[in-house]
Tab-separated table of C-alpha atoms in Angstrom:
chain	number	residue	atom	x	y	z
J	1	UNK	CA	175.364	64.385	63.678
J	2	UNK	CA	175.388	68.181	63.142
J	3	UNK	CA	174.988	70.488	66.619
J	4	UNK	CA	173.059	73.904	66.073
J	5	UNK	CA	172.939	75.952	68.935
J	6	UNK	CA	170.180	78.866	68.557
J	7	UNK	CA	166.556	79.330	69.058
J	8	UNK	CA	164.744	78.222	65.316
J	9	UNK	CA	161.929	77.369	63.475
J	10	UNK	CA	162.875	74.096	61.840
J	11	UNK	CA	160.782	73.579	57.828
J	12	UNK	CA	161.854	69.819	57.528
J	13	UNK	CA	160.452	68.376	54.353
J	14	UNK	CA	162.867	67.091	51.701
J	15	UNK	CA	161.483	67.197	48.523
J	16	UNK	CA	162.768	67.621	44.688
J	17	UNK	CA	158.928	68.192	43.742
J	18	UNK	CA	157.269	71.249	42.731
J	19	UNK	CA	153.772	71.470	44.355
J	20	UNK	CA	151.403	73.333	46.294
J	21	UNK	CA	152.685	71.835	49.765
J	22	UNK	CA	156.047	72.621	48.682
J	23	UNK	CA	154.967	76.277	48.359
J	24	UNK	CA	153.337	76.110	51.409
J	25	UNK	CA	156.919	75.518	53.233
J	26	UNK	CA	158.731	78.297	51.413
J	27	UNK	CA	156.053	80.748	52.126
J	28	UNK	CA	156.030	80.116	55.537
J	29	UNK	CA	159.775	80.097	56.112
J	30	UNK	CA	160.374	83.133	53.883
J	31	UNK	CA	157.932	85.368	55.802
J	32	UNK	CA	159.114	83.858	58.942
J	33	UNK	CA	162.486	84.668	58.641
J	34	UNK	CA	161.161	89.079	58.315
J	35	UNK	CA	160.402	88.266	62.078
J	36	UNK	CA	163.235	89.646	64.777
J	37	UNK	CA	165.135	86.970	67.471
J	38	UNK	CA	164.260	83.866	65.045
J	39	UNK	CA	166.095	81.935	62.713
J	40	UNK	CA	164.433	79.412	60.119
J	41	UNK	CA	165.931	76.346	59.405
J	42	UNK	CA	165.170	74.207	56.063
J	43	UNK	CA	166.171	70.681	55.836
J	44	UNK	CA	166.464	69.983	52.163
J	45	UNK	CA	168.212	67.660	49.619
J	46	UNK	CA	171.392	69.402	47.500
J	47	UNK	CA	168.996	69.245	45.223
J	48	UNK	CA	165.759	70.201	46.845
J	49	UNK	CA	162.920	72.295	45.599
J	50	UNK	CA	162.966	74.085	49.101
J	51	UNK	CA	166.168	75.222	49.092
J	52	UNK	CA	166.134	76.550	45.543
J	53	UNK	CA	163.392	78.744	46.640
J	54	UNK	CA	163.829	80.014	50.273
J	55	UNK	CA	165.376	83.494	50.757
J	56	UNK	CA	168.905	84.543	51.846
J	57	UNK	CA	167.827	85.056	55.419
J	58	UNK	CA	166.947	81.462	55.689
J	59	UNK	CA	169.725	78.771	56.720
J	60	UNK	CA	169.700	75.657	54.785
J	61	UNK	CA	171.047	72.203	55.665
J	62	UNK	CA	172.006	69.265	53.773
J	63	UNK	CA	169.522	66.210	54.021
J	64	UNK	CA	170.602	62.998	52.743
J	65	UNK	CA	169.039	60.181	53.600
J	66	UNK	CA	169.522	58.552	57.396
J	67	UNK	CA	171.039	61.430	58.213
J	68	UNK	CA	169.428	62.888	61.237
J	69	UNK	CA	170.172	66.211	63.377
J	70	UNK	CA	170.034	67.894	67.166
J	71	UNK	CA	168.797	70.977	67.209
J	72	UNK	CA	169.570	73.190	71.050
J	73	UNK	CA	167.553	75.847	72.931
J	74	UNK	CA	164.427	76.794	71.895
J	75	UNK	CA	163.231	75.031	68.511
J	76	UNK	CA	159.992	73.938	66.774
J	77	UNK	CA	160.138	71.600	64.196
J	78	UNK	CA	157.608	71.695	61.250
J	79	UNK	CA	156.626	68.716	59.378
J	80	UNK	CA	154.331	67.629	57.120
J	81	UNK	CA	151.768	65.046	58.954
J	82	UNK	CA	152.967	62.377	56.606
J	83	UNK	CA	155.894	62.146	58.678
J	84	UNK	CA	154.547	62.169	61.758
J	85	UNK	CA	156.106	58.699	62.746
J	86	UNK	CA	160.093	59.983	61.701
J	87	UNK	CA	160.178	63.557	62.200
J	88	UNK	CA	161.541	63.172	66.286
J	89	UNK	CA	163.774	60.527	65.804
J	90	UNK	CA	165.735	61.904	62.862
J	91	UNK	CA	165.291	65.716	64.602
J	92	UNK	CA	166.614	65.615	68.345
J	93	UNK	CA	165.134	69.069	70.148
J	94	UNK	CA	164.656	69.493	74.108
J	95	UNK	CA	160.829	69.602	74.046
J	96	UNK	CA	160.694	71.564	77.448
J	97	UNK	CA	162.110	74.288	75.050
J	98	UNK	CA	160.181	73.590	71.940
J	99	UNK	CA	157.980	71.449	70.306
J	100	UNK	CA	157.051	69.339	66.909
J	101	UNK	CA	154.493	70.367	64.886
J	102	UNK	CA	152.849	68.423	62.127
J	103	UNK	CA	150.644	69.953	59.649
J	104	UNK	CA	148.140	68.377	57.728
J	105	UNK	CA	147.783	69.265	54.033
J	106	UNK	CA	146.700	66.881	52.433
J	107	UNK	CA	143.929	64.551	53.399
J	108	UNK	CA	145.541	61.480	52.397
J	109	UNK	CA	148.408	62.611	54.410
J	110	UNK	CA	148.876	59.751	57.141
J	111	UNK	CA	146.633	57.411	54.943
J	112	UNK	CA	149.658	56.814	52.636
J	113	UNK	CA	151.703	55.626	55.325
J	114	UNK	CA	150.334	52.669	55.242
J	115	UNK	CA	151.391	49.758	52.446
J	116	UNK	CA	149.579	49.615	49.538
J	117	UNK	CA	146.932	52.386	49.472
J	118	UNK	CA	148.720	54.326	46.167
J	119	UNK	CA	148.042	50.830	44.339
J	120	UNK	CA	145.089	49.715	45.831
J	121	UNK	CA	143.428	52.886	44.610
J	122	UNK	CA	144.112	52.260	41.198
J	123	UNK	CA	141.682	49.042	41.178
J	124	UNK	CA	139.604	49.829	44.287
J	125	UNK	CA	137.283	52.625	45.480
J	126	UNK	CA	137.080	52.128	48.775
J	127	UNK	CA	140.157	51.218	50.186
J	128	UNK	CA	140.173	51.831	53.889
J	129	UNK	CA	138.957	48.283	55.389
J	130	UNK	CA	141.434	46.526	53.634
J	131	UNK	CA	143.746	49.042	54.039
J	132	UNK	CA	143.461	48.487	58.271
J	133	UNK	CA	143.394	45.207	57.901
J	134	UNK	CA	146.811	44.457	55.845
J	135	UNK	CA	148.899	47.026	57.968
J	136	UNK	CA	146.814	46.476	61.492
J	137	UNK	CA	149.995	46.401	63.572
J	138	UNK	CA	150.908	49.471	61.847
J	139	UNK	CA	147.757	51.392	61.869
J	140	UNK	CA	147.428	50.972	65.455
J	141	UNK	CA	151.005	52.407	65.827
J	142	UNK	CA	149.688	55.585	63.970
J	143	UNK	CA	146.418	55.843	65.539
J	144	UNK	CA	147.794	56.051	69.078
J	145	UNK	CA	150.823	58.583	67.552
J	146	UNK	CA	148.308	60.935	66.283
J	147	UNK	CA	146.254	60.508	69.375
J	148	UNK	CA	148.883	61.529	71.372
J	149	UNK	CA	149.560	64.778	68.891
J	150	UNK	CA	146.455	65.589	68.978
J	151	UNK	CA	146.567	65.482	72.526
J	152	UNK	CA	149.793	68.244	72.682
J	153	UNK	CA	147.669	70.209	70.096
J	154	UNK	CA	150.668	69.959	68.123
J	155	UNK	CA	148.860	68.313	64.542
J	156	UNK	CA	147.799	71.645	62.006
J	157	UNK	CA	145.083	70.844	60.401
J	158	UNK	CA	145.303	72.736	56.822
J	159	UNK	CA	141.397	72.936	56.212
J	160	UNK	CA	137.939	70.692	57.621
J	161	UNK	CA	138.715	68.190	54.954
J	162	UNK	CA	141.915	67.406	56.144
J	163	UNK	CA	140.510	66.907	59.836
J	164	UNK	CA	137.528	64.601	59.163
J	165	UNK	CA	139.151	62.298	56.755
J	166	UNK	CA	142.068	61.682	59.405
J	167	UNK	CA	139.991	61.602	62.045
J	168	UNK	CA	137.390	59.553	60.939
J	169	UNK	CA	139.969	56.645	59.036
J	170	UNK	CA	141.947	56.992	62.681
J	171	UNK	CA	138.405	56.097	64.597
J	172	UNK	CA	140.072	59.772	66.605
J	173	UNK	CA	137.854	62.540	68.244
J	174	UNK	CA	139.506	66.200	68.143
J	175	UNK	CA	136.551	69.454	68.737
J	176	UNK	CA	138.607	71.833	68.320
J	177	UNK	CA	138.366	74.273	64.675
J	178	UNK	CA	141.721	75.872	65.269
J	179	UNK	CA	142.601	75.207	61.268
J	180	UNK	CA	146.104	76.914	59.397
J	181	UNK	CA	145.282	77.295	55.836
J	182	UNK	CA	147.439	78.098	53.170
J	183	UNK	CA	148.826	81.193	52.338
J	184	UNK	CA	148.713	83.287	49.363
J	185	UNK	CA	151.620	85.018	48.756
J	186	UNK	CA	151.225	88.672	48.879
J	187	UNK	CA	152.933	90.098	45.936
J	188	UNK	CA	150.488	88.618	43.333
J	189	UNK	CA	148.939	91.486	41.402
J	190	UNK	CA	145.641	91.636	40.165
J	191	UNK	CA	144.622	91.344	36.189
J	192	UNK	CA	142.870	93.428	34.209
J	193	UNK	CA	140.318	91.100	32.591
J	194	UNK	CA	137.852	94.074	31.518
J	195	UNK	CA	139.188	93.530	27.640
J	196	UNK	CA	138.993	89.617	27.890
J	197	UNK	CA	136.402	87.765	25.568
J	198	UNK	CA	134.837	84.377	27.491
J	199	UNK	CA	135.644	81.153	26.360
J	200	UNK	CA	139.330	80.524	27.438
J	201	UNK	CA	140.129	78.645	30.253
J	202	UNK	CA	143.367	78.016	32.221
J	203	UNK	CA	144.325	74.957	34.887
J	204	UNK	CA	146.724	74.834	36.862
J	205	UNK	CA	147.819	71.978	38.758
J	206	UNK	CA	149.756	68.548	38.736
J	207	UNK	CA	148.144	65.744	36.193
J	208	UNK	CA	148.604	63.371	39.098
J	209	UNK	CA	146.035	60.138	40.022
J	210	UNK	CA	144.239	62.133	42.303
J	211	UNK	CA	143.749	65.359	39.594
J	212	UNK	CA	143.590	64.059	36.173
J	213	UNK	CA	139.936	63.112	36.857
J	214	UNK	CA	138.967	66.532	37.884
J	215	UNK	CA	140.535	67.826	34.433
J	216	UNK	CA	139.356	65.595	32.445
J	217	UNK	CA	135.540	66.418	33.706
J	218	UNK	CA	136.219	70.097	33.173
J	219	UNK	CA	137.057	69.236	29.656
J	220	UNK	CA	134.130	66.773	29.284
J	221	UNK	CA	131.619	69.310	30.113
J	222	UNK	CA	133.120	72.290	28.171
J	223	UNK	CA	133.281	70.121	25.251
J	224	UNK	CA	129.229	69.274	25.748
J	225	UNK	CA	128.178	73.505	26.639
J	226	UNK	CA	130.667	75.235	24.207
J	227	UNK	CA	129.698	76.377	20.856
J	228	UNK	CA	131.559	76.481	17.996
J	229	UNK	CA	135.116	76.347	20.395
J	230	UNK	CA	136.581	76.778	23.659
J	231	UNK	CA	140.352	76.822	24.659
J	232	UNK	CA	142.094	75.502	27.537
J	233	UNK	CA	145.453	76.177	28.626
J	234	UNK	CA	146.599	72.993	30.742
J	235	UNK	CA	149.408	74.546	33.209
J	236	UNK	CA	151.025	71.640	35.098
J	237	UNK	CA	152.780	68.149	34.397
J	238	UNK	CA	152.367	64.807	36.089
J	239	UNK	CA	152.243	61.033	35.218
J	240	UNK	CA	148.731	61.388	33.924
J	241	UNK	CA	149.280	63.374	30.909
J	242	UNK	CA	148.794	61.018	28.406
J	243	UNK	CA	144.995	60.259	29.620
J	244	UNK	CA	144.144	63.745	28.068
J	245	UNK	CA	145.644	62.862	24.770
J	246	UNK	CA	143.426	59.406	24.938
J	247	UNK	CA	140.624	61.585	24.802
J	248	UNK	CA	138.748	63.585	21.706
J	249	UNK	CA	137.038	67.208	22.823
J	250	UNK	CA	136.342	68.413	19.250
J	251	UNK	CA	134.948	71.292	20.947
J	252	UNK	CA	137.916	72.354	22.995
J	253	UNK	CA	141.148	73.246	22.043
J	254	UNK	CA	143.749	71.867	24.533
J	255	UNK	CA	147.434	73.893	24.989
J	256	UNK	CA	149.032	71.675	26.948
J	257	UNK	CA	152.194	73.806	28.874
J	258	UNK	CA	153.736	72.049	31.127
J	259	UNK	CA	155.155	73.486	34.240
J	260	UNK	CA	154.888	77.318	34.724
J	261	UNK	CA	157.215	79.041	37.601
J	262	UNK	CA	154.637	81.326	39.226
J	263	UNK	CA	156.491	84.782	37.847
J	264	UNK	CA	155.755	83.646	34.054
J	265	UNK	CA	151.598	82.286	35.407
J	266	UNK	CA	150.497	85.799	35.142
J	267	UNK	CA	152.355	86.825	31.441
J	268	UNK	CA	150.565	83.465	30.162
J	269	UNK	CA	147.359	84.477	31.401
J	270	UNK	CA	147.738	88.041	29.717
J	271	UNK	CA	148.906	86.871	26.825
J	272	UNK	CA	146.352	84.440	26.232
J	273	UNK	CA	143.626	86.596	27.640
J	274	UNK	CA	142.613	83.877	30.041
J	275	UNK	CA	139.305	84.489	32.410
J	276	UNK	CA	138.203	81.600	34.072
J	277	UNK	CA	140.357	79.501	35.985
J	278	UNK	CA	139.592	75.748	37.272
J	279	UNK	CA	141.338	73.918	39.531
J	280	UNK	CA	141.898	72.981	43.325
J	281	UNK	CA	144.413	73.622	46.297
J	282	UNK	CA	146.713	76.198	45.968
J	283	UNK	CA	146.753	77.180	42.396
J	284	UNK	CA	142.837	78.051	42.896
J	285	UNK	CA	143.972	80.724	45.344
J	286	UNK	CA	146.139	82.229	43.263
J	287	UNK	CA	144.224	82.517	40.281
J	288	UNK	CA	141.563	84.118	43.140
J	289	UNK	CA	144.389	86.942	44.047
J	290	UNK	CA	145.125	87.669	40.200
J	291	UNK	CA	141.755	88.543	39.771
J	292	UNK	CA	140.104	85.651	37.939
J	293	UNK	CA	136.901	83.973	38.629
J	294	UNK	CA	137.754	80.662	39.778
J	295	UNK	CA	136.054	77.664	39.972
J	296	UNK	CA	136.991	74.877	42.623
J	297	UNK	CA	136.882	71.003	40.983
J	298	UNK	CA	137.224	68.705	43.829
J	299	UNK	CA	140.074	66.216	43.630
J	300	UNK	CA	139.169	62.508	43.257
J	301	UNK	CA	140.632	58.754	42.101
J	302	UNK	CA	137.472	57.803	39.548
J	303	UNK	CA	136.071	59.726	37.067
J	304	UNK	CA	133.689	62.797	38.026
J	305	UNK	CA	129.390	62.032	37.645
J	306	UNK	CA	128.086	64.505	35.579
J	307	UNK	CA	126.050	65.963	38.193
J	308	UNK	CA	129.038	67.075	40.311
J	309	UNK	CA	128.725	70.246	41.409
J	310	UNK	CA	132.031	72.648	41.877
J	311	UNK	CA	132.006	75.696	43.813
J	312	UNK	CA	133.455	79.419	43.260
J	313	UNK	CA	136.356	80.435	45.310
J	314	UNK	CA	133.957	82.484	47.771
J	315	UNK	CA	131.652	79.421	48.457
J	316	UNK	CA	134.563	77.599	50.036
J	317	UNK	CA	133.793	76.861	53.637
J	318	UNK	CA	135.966	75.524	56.618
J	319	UNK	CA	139.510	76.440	54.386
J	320	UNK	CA	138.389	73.200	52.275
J	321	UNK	CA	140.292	73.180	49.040
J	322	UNK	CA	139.554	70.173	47.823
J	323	UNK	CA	137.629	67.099	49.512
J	324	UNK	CA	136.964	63.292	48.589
J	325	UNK	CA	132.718	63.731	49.307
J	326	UNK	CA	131.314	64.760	46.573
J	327	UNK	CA	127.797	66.673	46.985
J	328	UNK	CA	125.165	68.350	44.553
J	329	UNK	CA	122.632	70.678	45.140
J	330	UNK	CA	121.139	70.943	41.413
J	331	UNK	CA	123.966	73.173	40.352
J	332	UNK	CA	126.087	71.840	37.148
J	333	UNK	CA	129.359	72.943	35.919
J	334	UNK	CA	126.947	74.560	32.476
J	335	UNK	CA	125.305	76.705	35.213
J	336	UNK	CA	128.653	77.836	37.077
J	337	UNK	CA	130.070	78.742	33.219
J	338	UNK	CA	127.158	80.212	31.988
J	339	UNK	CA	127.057	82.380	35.047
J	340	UNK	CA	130.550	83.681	34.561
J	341	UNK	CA	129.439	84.295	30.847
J	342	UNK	CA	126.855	86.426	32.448
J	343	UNK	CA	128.674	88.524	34.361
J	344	UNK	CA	129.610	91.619	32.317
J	345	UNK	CA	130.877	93.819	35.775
J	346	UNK	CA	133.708	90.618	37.167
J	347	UNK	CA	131.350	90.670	40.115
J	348	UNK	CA	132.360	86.910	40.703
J	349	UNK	CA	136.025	87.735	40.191
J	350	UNK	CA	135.854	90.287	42.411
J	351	UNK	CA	134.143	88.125	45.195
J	352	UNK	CA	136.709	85.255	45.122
J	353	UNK	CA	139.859	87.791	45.608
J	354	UNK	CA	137.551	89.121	48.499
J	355	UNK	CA	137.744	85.745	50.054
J	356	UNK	CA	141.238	84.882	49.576
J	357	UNK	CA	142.041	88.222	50.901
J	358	UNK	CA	140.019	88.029	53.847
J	359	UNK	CA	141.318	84.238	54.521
J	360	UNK	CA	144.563	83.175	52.588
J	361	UNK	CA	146.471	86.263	53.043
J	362	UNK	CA	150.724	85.202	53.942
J	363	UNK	CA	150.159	87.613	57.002
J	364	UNK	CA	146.909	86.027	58.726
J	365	UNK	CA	148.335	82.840	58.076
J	366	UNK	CA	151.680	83.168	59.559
J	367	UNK	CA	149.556	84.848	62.723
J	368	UNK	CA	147.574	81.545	63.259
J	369	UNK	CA	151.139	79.891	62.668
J	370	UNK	CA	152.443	81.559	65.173
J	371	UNK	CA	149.565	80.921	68.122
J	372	UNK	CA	151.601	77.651	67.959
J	373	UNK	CA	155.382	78.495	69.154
J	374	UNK	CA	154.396	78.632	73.361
C-alpha cells in the first residue's frame, strides 16, 4: 500500500479505452493541474489511455488490479459513478479533509453494475424489472449507496439524462439541477466551410451496441433523401462494425476510418471537405467548436423509427447529449438535412459553436468542478 502525503485531486479510472469519458478525465486533470497549491493524481494501468494522455504536471500511479492506495491531507477522489460501490475501499482518504466524488456520464452508469443487463439488452427491450429482480440483494445495496451520495451532494450528474434515468431505475428523489457537463477542450480551431459543397457527412464515435443503431439510421435516411450520391466518413471503431457492411446504401458512399486521434479529426475534415457532422456525446461538441453544423442522433439498443427526430447542437437542453426517450415533434432527419442544404450564410454552424461556447467551454466546466472541493 503506497502512502502520498499532499493535498490532491485524485482522477481514478483505469481504462485502456479510447472514449469520450476517457477524455472527459484528461481534460479535467490537465486543466486542473494550471491551478496553484494542487496536485492531480491519475490512477491508471502501465498501459492506460489516461496516462498516455495527461500532461507533465500531472503525477501518475500504477494501477493493477487489487491494488488499492491511502491518500493524506486534503484529497478528493474522482470517479466515475460506475464505481461508486469500490472507489473508498480501494482509495483510503480522511474524509474530514476531503471527499469522494462520483460523476455520472453515462446514463447506464450504475445500471451496468448489476449482472446481466449488457446481455439482457441484446434480446430484451426493457430490461429493468428483471434486471431488480435477479440482482435484488444487490440493487438494494446500490440504491441505499447512491442515496447516501446523493445525500453528501457528492454524485455529478453529467447532464438531465443522466439524473432521471438513475434516479428513476433507483426509485431515488434528488431536486437539485447543479449538473457538470463535459468540456470542450479549448484549443479546437474553427473551419472554414465557406468553399465546402453539401453532401458529405462525417461521424464520429464508437460502433458500440448502444451507437451502431444511431449510425445505421443516419445512413438509412441519407440513402432514402440523397440524389444521385452522398458520402460518409465513419470516424470510430467498435464491435459493431460489421453491421454496416451487412447493409446496402446504394446511395451513400461509406469511408469507413477507423480511429482518428483528435489532432488528425480536423486535417480529415479539410481534406475531405466535410460539413455536416452526426453523432452524440462528446464528439458532437467538438464537431460544434470546429465550426460544423451538427446534428445530435440519440443513442439507443434497437433500431431507430423513422420518425425519430434529432436535434442541432443549439437545441440541446439540460447538457443532454444523448438520452434513451425518444420524442418527435413532426421534424424528420430529411427536414434537419434539407435545412442545412438551405443555409447558404453557416447560420446553423454558427449557432451550435455559440452553444458549446456558452456551455461546454474547459474553463466553465472546471468552475462548476470546482464548487465541489469544500
Amino acid at each position: 500500500m503506497g502512502v502520498i502525503l499532499t493535498t490532491s485531486i485524485v482522477f481514478f479510472y483505469p481504462s485502456r479505452t479510447i472514449g469520450g469519458a476517457q477524455l472527459l478525465f484528461v481534460r479535467m486533470a490537465n486543466e486542473l493541474s494550471k491551478l496553484e497549491n494542487l496536485n492531480v493524481i491519475v490512477i491508471d494501468y502501465i498501459d492506460g489511455f489516461l496516462r498516455a494522455n495527461v500532461s507533465e504536471s500531472v503525477v501518475v500511479l500504477d494501477w493493477v488490479e487489487g491494488s488499492d492506495y491511502k491518500i493524506e491531507g486534503s484529497v478528493y477522489v474522482i470517479s466515475p459513478l460506475s464505481m461508486v460501490m469500490d472507489t473508498d475501499a480501494i482509495i483510503k482518504i480522511d474524509q474530514n479533509k476531503g471527499r469522494y466524488l462520483y460523476w455520472c456520464i453515462h446514463p447506464e452508469n450504475t445500471i451496468d453494475i448489476l449482472r446481466g443487463s449488457f446481455r439482457l439488452r441484446k434480446y430484451f427491450t426493457n430490461i429493468d424489472t428483471l434486471l431488480k429482480l435477479i440482482n435484488f440483494n444487490k440493487y438494494c445495496k446500490v440504491r441505499s449507496k447512491l442515496r447516501a451520495e446523493l445525500l453528501n451532494n457528492a454524485i455529478l450528474f453529467m447532464d438531465g439524462e443522466n439524473k432521471r434515468r438513475t434516479l428513476e431505475f433507483y426509485g431515488l428523489q434528488y431536486d437539485k439541477n447543479m449538473f457538470v457537463p463535459v468540456p470542450v477542450a479549448s484549443d479546437i480551431k474553427k473551419i472554414d466551410l465557406s468553399s465546402f459543397k453539401k453532401g458529405k457527412v462525417i461521424w464520429v464515435g464508437r460502433l458500440s451496441e448502444d451507437k451502431i443503431h444511431s449510425l445505421l439510421y443516419v445512413l438509412k435516411m441519407l440513402n432514402e433523401i440523397t440524389l444521385p450520391m452522398c458520402e460518409v466518413h465513419v470516424v470510430g471503431d467498435g464491435p459493431c462494425r460489421d453491421l454496416i457492411d451487412k447493409r446496402s446504401y446504394p446511395h451513400v458512399n461509406i469511408t469507413l476510418h477507423g480511429f482518428v486521434d483528435n489532432n488528425s479529426l480536423p486535417k480529415l475534415i479539410l481534406m475531405n471537405e466535410i460539413g455536416l457532422a452526426v453523432g452524440m456525446g462528446t464528439s458532437i461538441l467538438e464537431t460544434s467548436a470546429m465550426g460544423l453544423p451538427s446534428l445530435l442522433i440519440d443513442p439507443s439498443y434497437t433500431a431507430l423509427p423513422d420518425n425519430y427526430q434529432p436535434k442541432w447542437t443549439f437545441e440541446i437542453r439540460d447538457y443532454i447529449l444523448g438520452g434513451f426517450i425518444h420524442t418527435s415533434n413532426g421534424r424528420s432527419f430529411s427536414d434537419y438535412y434539407f435545412e442545412y442544404c438551405a443555409d447558404k450564410d453557416s447560420i446553423i454552424a454558427g449557432q451550435c459553436l455559440d452553444y458549446v461556447n456558452e456551455n461546454h467551454s474547459l474553463e466553465k466546466v472546471t468552475r462548476r468542478l470546482e464548487a465541489y472541493f469544500v
